[in-house]
């Protein structure tokens, strides 16, 4: 990225009066942080804009500045430009996908592995740890005004996707951009507390269930757990509450791949997969219609949780065998 991306970004906004911004379903701090930061920047340019997401903000992101901009239905009947950020496939827009397939030009700002390649203007950098970092670069290059709100939103994206600068995707640039955002009023302490250090009792209870039922194979290098719908009901928990569970298993020293299978709603099984080092679990997730990054991926199964478990575990074992 570099100069040409900023030029493409700038010229795509030239003469535009209305923009629709979209991000992925089950949004995280990078999805909402970057979508909302972009919305603030468009405000600075006097461009009408709206932020669409399949879901409303999860509890731990309610603190994000102007989070109430996130909508499930559009305001504008038509827009001059649509922008999707922090996602690669139209599918992951969920129920808001049709609003990005209206014939308006589509810009994609993203850091996932490209596969479907939607959009006419594509600003993609798979080496960037967060979409928010790509956007922060762009905003610097177009001389945006870094308000405390924009800085906090972008910082939330970078902090979330680097796991507070602990993951291997953390680059020198991520740290220097974070420093820049702190200088411009980004509230790191608030982000850390809200995103990582606060959860409801239902989540702690459900984590107990998940860890208690942890299964292992391949001499402990594969760990997984199954959280059926009944466990969600018992703990009075929702899918949001499972955030971070898969990491708890991966952080066991023998474990190289960890997965959770969960059925927050009957009939739909969500899987989160995490791996260490060079083990590519995105490739495994893609076999089941999912995707993600090398070390963090996911997919969804229709049908029973037992069938999802046996299919995915078999593929994860193959992945370990061939490593
Ligand atoms: P999580 O386990 O946190 O839901 O997802 C981890 C990563 O995998 C996310 O960054 C996301 O990009 C990707 N991912 C999760 N579920 C899906 C899916 O169903 N389809 C695709 N393409 N990617 C997914
Ligand atoms: Mn991201």
Coordinates of N, CA, C and O and ligand atoms in Angstrom, one line a residue, residues 28 30 86 111-112 129-131 161, ligand 2:
X28 N -16.4 -7.7 15.6 CA -15.4 -7.6 16.6 C -14.9 -6.1 16.7 O -15.5 -5.2 16.0
X30 N -12.3 -4.8 15.6 CA -11.8 -4.3 14.3 C -12.9 -3.9 13.3 O -12.8 -2.9 12.6
X86 N -13.1 -4.8 6.7 CA -12.7 -5.9 7.5 C -13.5 -7.2 7.1 O -13.7 -8.1 8.0
X111 N -8.0 -7.0 5.3 CA -6.7 -7.7 5.5 C -6.9 -9.2 5.6 O -5.9 -9.9 6.0
X112 N -8.0 -9.7 5.1 CA -8.2 -11.2 5.0 C -7.6 -11.7 3.7 O -7.5 -10.9 2.8
X129 N -2.2 -6.4 10.4 CA -2.9 -7.1 11.4 C -4.3 -6.7 11.6 O -5.1 -7.5 12.1
X130 N -4.7 -5.6 11.2 CA -6.1 -5.1 11.4 C -6.5 -4.3 10.2 O -5.7 -3.5 9.6
X131 N -7.8 -4.3 9.8 CA -8.4 -3.4 8.8 C -8.2 -2.0 9.3 O -8.0 -1.1 8.5
X161 N -7.4 -7.0 17.1 CA -6.9 -8.0 16.2 C -5.5 -8.4 16.5 O -5.0 -9.4 15.9
Ligands
LIG2 MN1 -10.0 -7.6 11.3

